[in-house]
PDB file of C-alpha atoms in Angstrom:
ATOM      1  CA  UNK C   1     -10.279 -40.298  16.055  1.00 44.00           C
ATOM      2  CA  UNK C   2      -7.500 -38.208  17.839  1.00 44.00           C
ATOM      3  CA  UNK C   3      -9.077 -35.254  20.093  1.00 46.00           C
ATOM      4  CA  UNK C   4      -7.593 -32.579  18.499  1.00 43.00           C
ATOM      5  CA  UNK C   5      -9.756 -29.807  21.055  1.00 46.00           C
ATOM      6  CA  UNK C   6      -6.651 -28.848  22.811  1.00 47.00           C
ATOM      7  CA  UNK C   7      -4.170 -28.910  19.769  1.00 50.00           C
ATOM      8  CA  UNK C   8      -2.412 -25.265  19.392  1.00 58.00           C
ATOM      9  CA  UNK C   9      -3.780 -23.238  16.805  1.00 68.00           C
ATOM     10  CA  UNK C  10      -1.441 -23.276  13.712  1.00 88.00           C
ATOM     11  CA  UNK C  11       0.820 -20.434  13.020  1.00 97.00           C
ATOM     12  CA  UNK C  12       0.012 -17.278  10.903  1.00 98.00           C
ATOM     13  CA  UNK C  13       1.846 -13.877  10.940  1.00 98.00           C
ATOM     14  CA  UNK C  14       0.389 -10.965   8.611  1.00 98.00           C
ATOM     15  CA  UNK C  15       2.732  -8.558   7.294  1.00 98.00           C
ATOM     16  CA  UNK C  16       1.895  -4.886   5.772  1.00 98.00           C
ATOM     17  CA  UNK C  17       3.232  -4.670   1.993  1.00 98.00           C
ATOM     18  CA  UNK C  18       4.357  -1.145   1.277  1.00 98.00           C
ATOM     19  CA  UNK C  19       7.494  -0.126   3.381  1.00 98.00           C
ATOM     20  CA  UNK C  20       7.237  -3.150   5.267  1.00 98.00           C
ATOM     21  CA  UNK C  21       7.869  -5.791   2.978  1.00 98.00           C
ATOM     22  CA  UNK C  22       8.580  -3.453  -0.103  1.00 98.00           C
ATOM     23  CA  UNK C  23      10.515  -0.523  -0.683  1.00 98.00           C
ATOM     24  CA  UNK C  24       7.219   0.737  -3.165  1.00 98.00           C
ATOM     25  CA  UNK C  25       7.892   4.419  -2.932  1.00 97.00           C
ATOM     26  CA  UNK C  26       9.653   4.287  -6.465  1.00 97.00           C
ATOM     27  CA  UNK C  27       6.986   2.901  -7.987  1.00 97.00           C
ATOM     28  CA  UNK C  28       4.675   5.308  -6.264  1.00 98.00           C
ATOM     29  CA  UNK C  29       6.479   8.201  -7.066  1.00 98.00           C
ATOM     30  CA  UNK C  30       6.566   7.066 -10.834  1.00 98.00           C
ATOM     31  CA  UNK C  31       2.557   6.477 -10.874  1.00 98.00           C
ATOM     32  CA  UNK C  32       1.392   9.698  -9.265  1.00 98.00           C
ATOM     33  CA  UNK C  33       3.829  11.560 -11.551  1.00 98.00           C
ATOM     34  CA  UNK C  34       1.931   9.973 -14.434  1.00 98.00           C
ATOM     35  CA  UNK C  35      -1.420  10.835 -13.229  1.00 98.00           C
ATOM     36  CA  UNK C  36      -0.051  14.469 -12.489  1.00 98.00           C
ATOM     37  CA  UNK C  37       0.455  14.425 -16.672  1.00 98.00           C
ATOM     38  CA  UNK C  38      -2.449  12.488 -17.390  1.00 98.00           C
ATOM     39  CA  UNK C  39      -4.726  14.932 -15.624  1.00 98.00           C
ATOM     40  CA  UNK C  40      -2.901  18.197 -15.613  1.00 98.00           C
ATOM     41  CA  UNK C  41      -3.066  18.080 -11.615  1.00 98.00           C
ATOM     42  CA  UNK C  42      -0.369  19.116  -9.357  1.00 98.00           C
ATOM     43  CA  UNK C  43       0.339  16.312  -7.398  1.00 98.00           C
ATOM     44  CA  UNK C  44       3.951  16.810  -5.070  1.00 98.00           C
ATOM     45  CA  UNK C  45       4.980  13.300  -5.443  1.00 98.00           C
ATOM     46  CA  UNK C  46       7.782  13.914  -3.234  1.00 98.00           C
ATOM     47  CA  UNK C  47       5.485  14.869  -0.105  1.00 98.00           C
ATOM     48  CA  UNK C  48       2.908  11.854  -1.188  1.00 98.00           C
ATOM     49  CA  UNK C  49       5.875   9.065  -0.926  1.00 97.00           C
ATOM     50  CA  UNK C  50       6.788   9.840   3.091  1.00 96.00           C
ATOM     51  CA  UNK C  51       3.296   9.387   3.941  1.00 94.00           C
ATOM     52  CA  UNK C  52       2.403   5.962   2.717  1.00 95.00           C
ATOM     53  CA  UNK C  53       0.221   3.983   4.608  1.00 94.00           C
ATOM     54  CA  UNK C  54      -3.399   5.240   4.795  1.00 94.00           C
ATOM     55  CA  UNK C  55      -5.981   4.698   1.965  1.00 95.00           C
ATOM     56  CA  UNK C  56      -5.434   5.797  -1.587  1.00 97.00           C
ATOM     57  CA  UNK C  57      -8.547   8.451  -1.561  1.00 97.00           C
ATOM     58  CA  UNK C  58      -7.212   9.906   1.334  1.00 97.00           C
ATOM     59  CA  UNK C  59      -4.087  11.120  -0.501  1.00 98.00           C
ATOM     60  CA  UNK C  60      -6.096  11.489  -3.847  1.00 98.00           C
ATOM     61  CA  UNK C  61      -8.191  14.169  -1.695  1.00 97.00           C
ATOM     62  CA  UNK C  62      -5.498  16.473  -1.308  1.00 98.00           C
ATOM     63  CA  UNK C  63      -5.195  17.232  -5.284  1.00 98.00           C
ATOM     64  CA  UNK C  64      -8.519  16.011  -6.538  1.00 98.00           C
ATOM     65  CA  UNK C  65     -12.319  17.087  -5.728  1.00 97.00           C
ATOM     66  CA  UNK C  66     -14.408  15.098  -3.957  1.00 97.00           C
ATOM     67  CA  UNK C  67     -16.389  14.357  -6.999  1.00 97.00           C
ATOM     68  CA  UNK C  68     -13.889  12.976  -9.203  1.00 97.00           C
ATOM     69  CA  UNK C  69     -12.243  11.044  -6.481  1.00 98.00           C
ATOM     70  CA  UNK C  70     -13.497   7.131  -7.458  1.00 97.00           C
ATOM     71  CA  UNK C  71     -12.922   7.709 -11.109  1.00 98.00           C
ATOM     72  CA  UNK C  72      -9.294   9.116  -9.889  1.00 98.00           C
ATOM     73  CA  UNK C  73      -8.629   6.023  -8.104  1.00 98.00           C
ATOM     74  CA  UNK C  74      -9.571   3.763 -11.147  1.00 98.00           C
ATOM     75  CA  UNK C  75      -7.200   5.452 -13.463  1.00 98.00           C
ATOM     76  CA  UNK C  76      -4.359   5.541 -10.438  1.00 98.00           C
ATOM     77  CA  UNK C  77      -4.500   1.648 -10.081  1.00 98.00           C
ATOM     78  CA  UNK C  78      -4.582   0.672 -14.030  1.00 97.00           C
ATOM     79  CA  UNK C  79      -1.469   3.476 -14.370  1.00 98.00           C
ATOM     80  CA  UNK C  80       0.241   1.844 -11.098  1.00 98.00           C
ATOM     81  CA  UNK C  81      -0.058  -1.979 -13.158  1.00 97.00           C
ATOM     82  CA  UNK C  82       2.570   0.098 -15.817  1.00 96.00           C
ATOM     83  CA  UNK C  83       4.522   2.394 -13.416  1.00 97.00           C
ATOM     84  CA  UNK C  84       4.836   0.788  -9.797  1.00 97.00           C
ATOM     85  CA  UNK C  85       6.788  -3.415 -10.112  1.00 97.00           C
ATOM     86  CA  UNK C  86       9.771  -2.768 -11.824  1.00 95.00           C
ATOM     87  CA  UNK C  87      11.110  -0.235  -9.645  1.00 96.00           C
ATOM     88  CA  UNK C  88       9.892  -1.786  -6.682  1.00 96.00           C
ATOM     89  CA  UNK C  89      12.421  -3.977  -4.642  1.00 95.00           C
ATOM     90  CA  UNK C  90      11.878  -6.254  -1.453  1.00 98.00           C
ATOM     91  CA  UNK C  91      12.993  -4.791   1.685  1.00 98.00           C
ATOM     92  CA  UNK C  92      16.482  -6.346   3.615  1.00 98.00           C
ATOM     93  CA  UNK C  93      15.146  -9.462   5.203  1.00 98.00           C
ATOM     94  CA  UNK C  94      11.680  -9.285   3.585  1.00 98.00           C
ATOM     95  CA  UNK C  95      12.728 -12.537   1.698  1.00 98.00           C
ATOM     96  CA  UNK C  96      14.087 -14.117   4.710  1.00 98.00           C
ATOM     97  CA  UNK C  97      11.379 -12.946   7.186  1.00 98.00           C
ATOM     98  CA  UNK C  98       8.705 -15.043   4.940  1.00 98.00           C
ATOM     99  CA  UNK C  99      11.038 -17.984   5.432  1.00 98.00           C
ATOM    100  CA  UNK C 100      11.301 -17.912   8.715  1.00 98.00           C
ATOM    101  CA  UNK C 101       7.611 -18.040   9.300  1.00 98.00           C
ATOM    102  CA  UNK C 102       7.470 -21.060   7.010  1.00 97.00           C
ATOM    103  CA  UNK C 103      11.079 -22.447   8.582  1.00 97.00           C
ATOM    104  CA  UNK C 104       8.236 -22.786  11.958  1.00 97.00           C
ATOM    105  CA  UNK C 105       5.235 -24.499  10.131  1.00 97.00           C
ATOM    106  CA  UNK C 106       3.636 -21.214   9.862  1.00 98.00           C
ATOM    107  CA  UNK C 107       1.336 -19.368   7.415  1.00 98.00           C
ATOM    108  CA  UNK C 108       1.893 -16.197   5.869  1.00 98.00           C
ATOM    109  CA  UNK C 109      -1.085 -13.474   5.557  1.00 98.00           C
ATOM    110  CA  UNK C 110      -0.369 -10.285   3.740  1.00 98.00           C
ATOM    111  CA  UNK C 111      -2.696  -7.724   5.172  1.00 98.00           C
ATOM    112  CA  UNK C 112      -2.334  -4.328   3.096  1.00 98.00           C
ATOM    113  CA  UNK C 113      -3.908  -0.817   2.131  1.00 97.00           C
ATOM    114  CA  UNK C 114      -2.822  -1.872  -1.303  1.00 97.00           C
ATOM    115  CA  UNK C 115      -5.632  -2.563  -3.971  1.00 97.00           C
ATOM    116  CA  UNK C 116      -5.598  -6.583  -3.836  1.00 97.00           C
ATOM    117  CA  UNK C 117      -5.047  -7.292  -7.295  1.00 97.00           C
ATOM    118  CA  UNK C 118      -1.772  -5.032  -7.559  1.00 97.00           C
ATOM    119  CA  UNK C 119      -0.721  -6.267  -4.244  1.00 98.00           C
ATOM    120  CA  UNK C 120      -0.782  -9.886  -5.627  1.00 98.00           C
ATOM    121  CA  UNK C 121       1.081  -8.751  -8.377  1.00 97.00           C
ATOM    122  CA  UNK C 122       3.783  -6.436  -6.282  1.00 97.00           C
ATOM    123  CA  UNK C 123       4.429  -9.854  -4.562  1.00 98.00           C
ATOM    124  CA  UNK C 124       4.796 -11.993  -7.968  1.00 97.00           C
ATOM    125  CA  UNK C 125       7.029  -9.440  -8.885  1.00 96.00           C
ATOM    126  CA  UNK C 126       8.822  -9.559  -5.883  1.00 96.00           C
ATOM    127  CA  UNK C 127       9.121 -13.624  -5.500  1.00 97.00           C
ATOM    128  CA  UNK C 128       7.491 -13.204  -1.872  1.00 98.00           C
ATOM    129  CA  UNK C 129       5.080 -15.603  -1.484  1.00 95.00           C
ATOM    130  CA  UNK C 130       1.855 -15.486   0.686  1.00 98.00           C
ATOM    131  CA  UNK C 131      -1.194 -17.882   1.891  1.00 98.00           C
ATOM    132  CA  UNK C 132      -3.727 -15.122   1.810  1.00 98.00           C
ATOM    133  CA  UNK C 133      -3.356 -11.542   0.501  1.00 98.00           C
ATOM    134  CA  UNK C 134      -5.864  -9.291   2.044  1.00 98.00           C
ATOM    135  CA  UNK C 135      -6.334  -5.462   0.377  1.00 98.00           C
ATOM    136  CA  UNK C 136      -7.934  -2.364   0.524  1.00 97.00           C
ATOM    137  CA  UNK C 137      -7.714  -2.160   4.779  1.00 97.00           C
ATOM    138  CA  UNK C 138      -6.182   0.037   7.158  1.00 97.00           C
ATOM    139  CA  UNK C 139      -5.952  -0.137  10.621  1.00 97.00           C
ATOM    140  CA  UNK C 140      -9.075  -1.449  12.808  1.00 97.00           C
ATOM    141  CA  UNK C 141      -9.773  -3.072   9.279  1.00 98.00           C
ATOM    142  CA  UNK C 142      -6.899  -5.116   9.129  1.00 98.00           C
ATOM    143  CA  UNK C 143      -6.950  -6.097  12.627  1.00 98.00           C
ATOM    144  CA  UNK C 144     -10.290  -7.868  11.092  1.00 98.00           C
ATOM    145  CA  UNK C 145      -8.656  -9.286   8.538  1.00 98.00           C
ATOM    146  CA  UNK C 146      -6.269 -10.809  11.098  1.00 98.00           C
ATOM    147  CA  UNK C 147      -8.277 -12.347  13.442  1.00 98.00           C
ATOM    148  CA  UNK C 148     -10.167 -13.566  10.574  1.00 97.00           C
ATOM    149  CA  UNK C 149      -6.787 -15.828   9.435  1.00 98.00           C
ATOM    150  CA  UNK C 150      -5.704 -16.602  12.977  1.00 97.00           C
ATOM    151  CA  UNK C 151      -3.255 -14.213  12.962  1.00 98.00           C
ATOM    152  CA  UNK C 152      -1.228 -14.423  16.503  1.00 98.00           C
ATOM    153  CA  UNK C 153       1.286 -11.549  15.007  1.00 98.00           C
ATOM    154  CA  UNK C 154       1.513  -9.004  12.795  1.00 98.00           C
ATOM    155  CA  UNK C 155       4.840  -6.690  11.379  1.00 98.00           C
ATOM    156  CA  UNK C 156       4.074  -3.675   9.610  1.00 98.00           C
ATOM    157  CA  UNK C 157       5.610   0.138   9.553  1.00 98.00           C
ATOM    158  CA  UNK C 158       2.730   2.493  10.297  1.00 98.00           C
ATOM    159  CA  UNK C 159       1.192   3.359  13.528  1.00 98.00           C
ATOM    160  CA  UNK C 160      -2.501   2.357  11.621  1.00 98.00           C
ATOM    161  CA  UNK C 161      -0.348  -1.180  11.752  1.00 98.00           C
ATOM    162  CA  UNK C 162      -0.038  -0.922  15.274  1.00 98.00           C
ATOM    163  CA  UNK C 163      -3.349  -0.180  15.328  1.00 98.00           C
ATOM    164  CA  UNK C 164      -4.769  -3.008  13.609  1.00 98.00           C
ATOM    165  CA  UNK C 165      -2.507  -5.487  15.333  1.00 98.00           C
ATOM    166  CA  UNK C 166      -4.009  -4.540  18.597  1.00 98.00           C
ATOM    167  CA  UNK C 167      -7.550  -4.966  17.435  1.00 98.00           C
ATOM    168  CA  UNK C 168      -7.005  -8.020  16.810  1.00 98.00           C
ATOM    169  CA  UNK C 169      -5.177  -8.940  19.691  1.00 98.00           C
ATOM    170  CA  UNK C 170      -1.619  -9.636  18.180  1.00 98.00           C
ATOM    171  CA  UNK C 171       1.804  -8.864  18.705  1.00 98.00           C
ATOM    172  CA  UNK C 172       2.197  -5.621  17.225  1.00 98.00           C
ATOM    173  CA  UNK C 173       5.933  -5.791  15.832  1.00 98.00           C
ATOM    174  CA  UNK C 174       6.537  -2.497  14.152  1.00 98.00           C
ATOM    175  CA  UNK C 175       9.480  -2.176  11.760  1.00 98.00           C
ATOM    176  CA  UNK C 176      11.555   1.251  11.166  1.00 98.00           C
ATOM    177  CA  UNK C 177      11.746   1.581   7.339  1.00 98.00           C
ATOM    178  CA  UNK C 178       8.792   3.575   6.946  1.00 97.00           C
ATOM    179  CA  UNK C 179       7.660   6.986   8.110  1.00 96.00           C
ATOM    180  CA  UNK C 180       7.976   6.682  11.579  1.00 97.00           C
ATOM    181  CA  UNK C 181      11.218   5.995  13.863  1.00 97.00           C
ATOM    182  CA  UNK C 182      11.494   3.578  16.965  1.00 98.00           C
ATOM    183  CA  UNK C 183      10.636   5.593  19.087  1.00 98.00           C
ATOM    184  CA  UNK C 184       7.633   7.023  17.425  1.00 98.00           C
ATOM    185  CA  UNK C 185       7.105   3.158  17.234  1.00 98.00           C
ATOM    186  CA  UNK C 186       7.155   2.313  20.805  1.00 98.00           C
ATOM    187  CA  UNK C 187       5.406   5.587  22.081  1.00 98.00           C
ATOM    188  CA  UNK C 188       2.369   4.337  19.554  1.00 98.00           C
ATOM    189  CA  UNK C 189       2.032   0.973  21.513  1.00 98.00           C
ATOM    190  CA  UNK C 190       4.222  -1.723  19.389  1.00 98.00           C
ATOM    191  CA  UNK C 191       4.901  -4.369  21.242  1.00 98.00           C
ATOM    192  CA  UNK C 192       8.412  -4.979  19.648  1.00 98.00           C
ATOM    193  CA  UNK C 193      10.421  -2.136  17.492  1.00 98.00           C
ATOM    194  CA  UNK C 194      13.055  -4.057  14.432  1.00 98.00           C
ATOM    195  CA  UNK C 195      15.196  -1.834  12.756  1.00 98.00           C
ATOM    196  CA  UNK C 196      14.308  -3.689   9.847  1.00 98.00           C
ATOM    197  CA  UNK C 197      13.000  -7.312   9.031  1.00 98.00           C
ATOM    198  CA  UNK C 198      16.600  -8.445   8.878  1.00 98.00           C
ATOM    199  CA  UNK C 199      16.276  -8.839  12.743  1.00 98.00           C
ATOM    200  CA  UNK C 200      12.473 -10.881  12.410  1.00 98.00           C
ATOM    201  CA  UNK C 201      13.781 -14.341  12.580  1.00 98.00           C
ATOM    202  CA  UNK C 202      15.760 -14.342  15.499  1.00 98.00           C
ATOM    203  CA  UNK C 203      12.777 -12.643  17.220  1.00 98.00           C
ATOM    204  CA  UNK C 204      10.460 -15.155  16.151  1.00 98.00           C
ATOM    205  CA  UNK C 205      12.540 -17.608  17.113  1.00 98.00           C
ATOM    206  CA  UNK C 206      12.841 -16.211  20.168  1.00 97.00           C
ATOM    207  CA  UNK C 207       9.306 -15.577  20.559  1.00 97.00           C
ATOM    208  CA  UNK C 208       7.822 -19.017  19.549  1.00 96.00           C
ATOM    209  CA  UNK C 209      10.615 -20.366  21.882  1.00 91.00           C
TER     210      UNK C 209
END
């Protein structure tokens, strides 16, 4: 039997969903706008789509009580399922970022804020396909989430990215297409700053050398 002690751990590379992989701020915009009517709520969907990123009920918080802030949720994630996939498009590169990880043997972990189930179904939508879809995390959580898939990098948008990444002791590689700019990026501790994922498999070429 071959002694496989010292054989190198297989590769795995998460990636954040919204903004990182998906331009979902359509789709977002659409669903709070039809919660807004469902509930007679003032919700500035505007504001709510250049903050994506942290958990749903702490954006449902800011035009909900606290009481009525589960049952909220509920009704936000069964509207999103008619509102949020067909106006949602990959991201340039997404497609070929996913390949590249594959092109290298490597598995693909999608580690998200999203509710799982609609994240599953974002990436049907999409045609991205992952080995693992993780949900409902952000920041030290996801770092969990990583090191519990192996994870030896992880690309996402948000500084709560960054965040996680560094919990779990990967390569933080922060992408500009969400709220924050490079610099923003760097300053918050990524390890590598993309423009966009168009520029992720050169680096992981370069990186896995």
């Amino acid at each position: 039997m071959p002694d496989t002690s010292s054989a190198p751990a297989p590769l795995t590379v998460g990636f954040d969903l919204d903004m990182t992989l998906l331009d979902t701020r359509p789709g977002i915009h659409a669903t709070y706008l039809a919660l807004a009517a469902e509930t007679g709520a003032f919700i500035d969907a505007d504001l709510v789509v250049t903050r994506l990123g942290p958990p749903l009920l702490d954006e449902l918080r800011n035009w909900f009580p606290a009481e009525h802030l589960d049952e909220i949720a509920t009704r936000y994630r069964t509207l999103y399922r008619d509102h949020a996939f067909a106006p949602t498009v990959a991201l340039p590169g997404a497609h070929e970022a996913v390949e590249a990880v594959r092109g290298h043997g490597g598995r693909v972990a999608v580690i998200t804020g999203k509710y799982e189930p609609n994240a599953v179904l974002h990436l049907e939508h999409a045609g991205l396909t992952a080995d693992a879809v993780v949900g409902d995390l952000w920041a030290e959580t996801k770092g969990e989430a990583l090191r519990a898939h192996g994870a030896s990098v992880y690309v996402g948008d948000h500084l709560g990215d960054i965040r996680g990444a560094r919990h779990a002791d990967a390569v933080a590689v922060a992408v500009a297409t969400g709220p924050f700019g490079a610099d923003e990026l760097r300053a918050a501790g990524a390890d590598v700053v993309l423009a966009d994922l168009t520029a992720f498999p050169a680096w992981l070429a370069g990186h896995l050398g």
